[in-house]
PDB file of C-alpha atoms in Angstrom:
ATOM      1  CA  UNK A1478     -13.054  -6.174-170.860  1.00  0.00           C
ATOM      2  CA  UNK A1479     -16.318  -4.485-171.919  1.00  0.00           C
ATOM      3  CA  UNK A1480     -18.095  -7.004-171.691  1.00  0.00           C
ATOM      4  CA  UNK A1481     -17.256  -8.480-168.685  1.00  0.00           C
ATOM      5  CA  UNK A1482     -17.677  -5.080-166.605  1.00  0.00           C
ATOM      6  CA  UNK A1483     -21.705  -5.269-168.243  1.00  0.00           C
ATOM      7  CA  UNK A1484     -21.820  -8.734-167.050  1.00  0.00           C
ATOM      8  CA  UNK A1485     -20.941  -7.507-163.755  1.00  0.00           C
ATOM      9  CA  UNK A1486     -23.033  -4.783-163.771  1.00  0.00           C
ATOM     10  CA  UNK A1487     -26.360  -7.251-164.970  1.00  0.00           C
ATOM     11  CA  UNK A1488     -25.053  -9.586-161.792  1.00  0.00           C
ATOM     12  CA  UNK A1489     -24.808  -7.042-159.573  1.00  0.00           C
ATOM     13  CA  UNK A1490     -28.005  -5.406-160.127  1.00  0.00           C
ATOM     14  CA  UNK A1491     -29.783  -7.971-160.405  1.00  0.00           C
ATOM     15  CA  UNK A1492     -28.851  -9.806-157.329  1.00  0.00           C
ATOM     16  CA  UNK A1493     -29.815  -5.684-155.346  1.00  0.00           C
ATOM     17  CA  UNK A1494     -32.730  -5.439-156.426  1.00  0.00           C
ATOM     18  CA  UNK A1495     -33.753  -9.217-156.121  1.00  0.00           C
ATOM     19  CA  UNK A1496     -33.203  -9.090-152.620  1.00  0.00           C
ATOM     20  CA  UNK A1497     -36.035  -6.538-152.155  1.00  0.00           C
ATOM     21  CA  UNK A1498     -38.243  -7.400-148.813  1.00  0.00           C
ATOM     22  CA  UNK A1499     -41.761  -7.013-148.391  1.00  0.00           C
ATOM     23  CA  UNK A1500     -42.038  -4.069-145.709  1.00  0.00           C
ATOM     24  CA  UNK A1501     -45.189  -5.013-143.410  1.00  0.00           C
ATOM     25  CA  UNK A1502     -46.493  -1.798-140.912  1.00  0.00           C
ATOM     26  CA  UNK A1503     -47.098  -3.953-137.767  1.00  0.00           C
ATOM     27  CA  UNK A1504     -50.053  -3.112-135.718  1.00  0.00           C
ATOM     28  CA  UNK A1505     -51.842  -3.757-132.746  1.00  0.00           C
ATOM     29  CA  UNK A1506     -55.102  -4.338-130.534  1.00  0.00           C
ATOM     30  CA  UNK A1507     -52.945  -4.582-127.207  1.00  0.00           C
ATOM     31  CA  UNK A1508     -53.009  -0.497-127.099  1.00  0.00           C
ATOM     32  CA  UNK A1509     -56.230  -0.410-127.030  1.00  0.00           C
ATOM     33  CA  UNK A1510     -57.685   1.026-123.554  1.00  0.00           C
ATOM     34  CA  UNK A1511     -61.148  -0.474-123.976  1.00  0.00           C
ATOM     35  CA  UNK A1512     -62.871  -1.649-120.601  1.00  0.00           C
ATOM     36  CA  UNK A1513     -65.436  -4.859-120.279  1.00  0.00           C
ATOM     37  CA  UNK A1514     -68.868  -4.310-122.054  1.00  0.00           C
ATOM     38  CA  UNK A1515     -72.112  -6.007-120.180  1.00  0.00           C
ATOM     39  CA  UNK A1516     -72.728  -9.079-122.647  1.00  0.00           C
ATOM     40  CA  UNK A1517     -73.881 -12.239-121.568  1.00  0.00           C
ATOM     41  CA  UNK A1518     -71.441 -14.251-123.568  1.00  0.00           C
ATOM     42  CA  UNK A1519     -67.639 -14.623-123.788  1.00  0.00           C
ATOM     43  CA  UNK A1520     -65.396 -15.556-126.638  1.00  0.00           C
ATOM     44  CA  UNK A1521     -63.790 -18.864-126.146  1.00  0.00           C
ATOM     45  CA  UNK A1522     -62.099 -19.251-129.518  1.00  0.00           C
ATOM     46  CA  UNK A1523     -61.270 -17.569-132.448  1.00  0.00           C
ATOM     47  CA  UNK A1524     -60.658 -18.741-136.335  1.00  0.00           C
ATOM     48  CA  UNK A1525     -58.895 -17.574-139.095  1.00  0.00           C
ATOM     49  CA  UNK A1526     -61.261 -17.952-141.964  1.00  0.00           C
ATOM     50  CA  UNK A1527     -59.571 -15.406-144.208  1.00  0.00           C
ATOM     51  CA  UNK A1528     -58.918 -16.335-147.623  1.00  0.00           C
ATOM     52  CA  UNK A1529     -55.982 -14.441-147.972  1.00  0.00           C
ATOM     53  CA  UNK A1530     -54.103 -14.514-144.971  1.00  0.00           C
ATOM     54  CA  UNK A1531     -50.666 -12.340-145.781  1.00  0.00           C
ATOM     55  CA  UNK A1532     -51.981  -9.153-144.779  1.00  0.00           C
ATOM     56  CA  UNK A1533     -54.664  -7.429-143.488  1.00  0.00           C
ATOM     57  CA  UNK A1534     -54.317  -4.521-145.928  1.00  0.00           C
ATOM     58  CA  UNK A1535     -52.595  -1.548-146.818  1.00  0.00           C
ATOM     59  CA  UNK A1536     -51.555   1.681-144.568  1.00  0.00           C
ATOM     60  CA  UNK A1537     -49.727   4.867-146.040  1.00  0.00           C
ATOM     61  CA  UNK A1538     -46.483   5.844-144.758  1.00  0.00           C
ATOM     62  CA  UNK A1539     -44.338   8.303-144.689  1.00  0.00           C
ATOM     63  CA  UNK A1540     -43.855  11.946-146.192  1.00  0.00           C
ATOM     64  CA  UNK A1541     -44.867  10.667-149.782  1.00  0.00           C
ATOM     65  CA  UNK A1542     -47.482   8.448-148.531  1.00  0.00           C
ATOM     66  CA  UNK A1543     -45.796   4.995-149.660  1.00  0.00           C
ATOM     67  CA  UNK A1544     -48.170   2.304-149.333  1.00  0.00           C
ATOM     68  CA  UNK A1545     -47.208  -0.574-146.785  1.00  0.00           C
ATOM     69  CA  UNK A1546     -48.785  -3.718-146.282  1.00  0.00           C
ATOM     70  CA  UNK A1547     -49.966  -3.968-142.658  1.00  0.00           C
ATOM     71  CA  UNK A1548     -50.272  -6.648-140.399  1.00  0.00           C
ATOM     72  CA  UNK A1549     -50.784  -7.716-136.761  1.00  0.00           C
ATOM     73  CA  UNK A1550     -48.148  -7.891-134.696  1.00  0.00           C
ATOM     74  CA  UNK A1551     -49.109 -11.552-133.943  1.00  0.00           C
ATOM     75  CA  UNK A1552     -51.266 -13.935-135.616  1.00  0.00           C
ATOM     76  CA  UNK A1553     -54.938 -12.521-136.232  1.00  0.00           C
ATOM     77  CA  UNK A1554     -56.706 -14.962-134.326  1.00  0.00           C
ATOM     78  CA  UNK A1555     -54.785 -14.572-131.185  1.00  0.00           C
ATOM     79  CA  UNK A1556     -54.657 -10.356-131.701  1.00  0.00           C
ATOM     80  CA  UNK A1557     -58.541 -11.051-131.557  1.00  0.00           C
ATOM     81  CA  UNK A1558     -58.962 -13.475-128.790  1.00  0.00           C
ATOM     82  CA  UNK A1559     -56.563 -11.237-126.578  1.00  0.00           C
ATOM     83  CA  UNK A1560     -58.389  -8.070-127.188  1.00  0.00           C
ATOM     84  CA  UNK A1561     -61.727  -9.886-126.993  1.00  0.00           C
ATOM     85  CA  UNK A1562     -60.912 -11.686-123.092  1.00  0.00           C
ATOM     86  CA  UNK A1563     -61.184  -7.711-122.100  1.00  0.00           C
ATOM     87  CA  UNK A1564     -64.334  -6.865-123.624  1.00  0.00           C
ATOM     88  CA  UNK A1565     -66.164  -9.598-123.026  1.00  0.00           C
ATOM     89  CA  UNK A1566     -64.169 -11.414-120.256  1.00  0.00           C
ATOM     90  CA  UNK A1567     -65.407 -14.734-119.388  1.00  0.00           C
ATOM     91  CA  UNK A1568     -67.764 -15.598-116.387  1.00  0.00           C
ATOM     92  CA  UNK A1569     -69.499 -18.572-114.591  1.00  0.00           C
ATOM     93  CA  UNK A1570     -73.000 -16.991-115.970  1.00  0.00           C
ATOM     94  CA  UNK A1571     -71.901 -16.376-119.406  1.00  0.00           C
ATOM     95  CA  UNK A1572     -72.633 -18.975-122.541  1.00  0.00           C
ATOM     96  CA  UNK A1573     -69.304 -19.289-124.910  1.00  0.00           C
ATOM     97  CA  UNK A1574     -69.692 -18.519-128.238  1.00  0.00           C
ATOM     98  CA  UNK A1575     -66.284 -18.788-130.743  1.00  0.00           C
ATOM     99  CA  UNK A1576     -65.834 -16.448-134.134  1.00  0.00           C
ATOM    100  CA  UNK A1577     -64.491 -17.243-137.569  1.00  0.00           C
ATOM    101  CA  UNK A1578     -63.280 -14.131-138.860  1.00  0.00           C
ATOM    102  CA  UNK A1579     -64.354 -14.754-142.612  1.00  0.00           C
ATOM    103  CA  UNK A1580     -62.415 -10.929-143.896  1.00  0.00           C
ATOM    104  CA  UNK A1581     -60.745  -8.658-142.916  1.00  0.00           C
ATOM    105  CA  UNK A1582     -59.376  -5.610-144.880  1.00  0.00           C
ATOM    106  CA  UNK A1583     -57.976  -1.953-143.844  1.00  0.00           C
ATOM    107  CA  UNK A1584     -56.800   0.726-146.295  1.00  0.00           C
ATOM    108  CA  UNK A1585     -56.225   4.714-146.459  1.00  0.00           C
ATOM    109  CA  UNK A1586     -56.822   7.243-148.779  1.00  0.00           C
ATOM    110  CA  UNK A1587     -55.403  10.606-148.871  1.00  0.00           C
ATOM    111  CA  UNK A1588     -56.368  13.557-150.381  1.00  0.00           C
ATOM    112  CA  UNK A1589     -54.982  17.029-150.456  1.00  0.00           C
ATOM    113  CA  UNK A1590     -55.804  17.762-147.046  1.00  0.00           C
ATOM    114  CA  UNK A1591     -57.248  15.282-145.286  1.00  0.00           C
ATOM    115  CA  UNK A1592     -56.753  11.428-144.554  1.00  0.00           C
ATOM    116  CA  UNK A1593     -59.412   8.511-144.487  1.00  0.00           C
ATOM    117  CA  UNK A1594     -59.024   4.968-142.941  1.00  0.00           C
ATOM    118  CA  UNK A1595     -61.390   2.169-144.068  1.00  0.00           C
ATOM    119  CA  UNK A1596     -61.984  -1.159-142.611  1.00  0.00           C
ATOM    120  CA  UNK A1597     -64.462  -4.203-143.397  1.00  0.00           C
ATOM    121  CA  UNK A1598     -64.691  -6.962-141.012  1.00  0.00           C
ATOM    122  CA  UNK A1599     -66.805 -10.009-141.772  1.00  0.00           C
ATOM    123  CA  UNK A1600     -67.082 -12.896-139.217  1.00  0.00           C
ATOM    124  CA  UNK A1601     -69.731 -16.000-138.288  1.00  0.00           C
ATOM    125  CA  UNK A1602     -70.961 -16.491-134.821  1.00  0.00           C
ATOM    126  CA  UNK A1603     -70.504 -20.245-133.613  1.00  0.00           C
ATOM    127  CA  UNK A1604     -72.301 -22.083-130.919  1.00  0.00           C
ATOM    128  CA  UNK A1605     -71.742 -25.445-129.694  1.00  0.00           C
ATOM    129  CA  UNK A1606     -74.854 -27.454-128.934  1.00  0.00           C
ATOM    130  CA  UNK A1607     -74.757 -31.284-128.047  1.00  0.00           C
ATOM    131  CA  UNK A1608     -71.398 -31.553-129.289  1.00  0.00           C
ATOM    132  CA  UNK A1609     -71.476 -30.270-132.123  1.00  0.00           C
ATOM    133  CA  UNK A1610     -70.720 -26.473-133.456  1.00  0.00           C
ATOM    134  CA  UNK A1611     -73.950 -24.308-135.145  1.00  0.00           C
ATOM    135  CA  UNK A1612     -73.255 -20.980-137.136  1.00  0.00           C
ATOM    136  CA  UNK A1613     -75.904 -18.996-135.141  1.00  0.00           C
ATOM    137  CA  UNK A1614     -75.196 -15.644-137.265  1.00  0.00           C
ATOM    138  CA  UNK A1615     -73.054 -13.961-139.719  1.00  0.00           C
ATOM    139  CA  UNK A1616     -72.039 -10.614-139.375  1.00  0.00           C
ATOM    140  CA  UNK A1617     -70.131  -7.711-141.448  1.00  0.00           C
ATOM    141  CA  UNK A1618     -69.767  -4.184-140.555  1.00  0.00           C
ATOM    142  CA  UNK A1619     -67.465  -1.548-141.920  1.00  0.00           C
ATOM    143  CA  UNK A1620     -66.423   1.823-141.092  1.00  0.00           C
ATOM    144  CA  UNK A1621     -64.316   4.825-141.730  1.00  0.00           C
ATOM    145  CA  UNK A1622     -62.327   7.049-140.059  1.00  0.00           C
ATOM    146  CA  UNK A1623     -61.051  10.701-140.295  1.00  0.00           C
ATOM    147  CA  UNK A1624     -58.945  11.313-137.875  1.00  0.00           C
ATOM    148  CA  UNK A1625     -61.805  12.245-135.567  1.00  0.00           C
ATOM    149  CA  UNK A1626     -62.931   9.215-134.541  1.00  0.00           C
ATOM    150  CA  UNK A1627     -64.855   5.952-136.064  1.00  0.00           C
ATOM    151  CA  UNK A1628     -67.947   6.871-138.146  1.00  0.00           C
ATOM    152  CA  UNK A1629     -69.627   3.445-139.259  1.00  0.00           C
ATOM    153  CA  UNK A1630     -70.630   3.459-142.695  1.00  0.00           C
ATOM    154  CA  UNK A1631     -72.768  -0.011-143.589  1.00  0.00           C
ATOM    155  CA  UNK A1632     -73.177  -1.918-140.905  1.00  0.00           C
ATOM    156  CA  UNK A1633     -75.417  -5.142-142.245  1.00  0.00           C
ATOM    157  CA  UNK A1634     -76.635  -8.367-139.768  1.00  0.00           C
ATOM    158  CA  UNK A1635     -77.339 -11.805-142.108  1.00  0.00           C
TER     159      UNK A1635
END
């Protein structure tokens, strides 16, 4: 009898704890309240060219500060392009360009009394010319954030 009630107790635990789900903190670029910016391009298309693809990094939650993965709400390249048609919206004058967003990362860190956001964001300009698409520039910037708005910290043009 023993040792059927242990066998029960391996199944059953097992089988809970199995069964644990990756938790994903869904965000957003929708919320944003941005207005147009005066470039003379727009943004016809935009590429995935993450790597890793799963996330787009990790956020802290919660009284302990858990961390979550986090995570668009939908798929990056269509977060992008959405939020992109309002700053740059497209016009008869204005060449197309598309983007390849090559990385993409976000993360926190919290300290005793104060919290930090981080993000990296590395992408390649494309042009099409006679048919056929040019990288015209890649570009990475990164920046961090206090609570008190975005301070960029390395901002690099290759």
């Amino acid at each position: 009898m023993n040792k059927l009630l242990a066998l029960f107790f391996v199944v059953v635990s097992t089988v809970a704890f199995s069964q644990n789900k990756t938790e994903f903190h869904k965000v957003s670029l929708k919320d944003k309240k941005d207005n147009a910016v005066g470039f003379n391009f727009y943004v016809e298309n935009v590429y995935d060219g993450r790597q890793f693809k799963e996330n787009i990094g990790t956020v802290q939650k919660g009284g302990f500060n858990r961390k979550v993965l986090a995570n668009f709400e939908k798929p990056l390249a269509e977060e992008f392009l959405d939020y992109l048609a309002i700053i740059c919206p497209k016009e008869e004058n204005k060449s197309k360009i598309s983007i390849r967003i090559n990385d993409l990362y976000v993360s926190e860190l919290t300290r005793a009394m104060s919290e930090t956001g981080y993000a990296t964001l590395a992408i390649d300009v494309i042009e099409s010319k006679e048919g056929a698409d040019y990288i015209v520039g890649s570009y990475t910037a990164s920046a961090e954030s206090n609570g008190m708005g975005m301070l960029p910290v390395n901002t690099m043009n290759d």
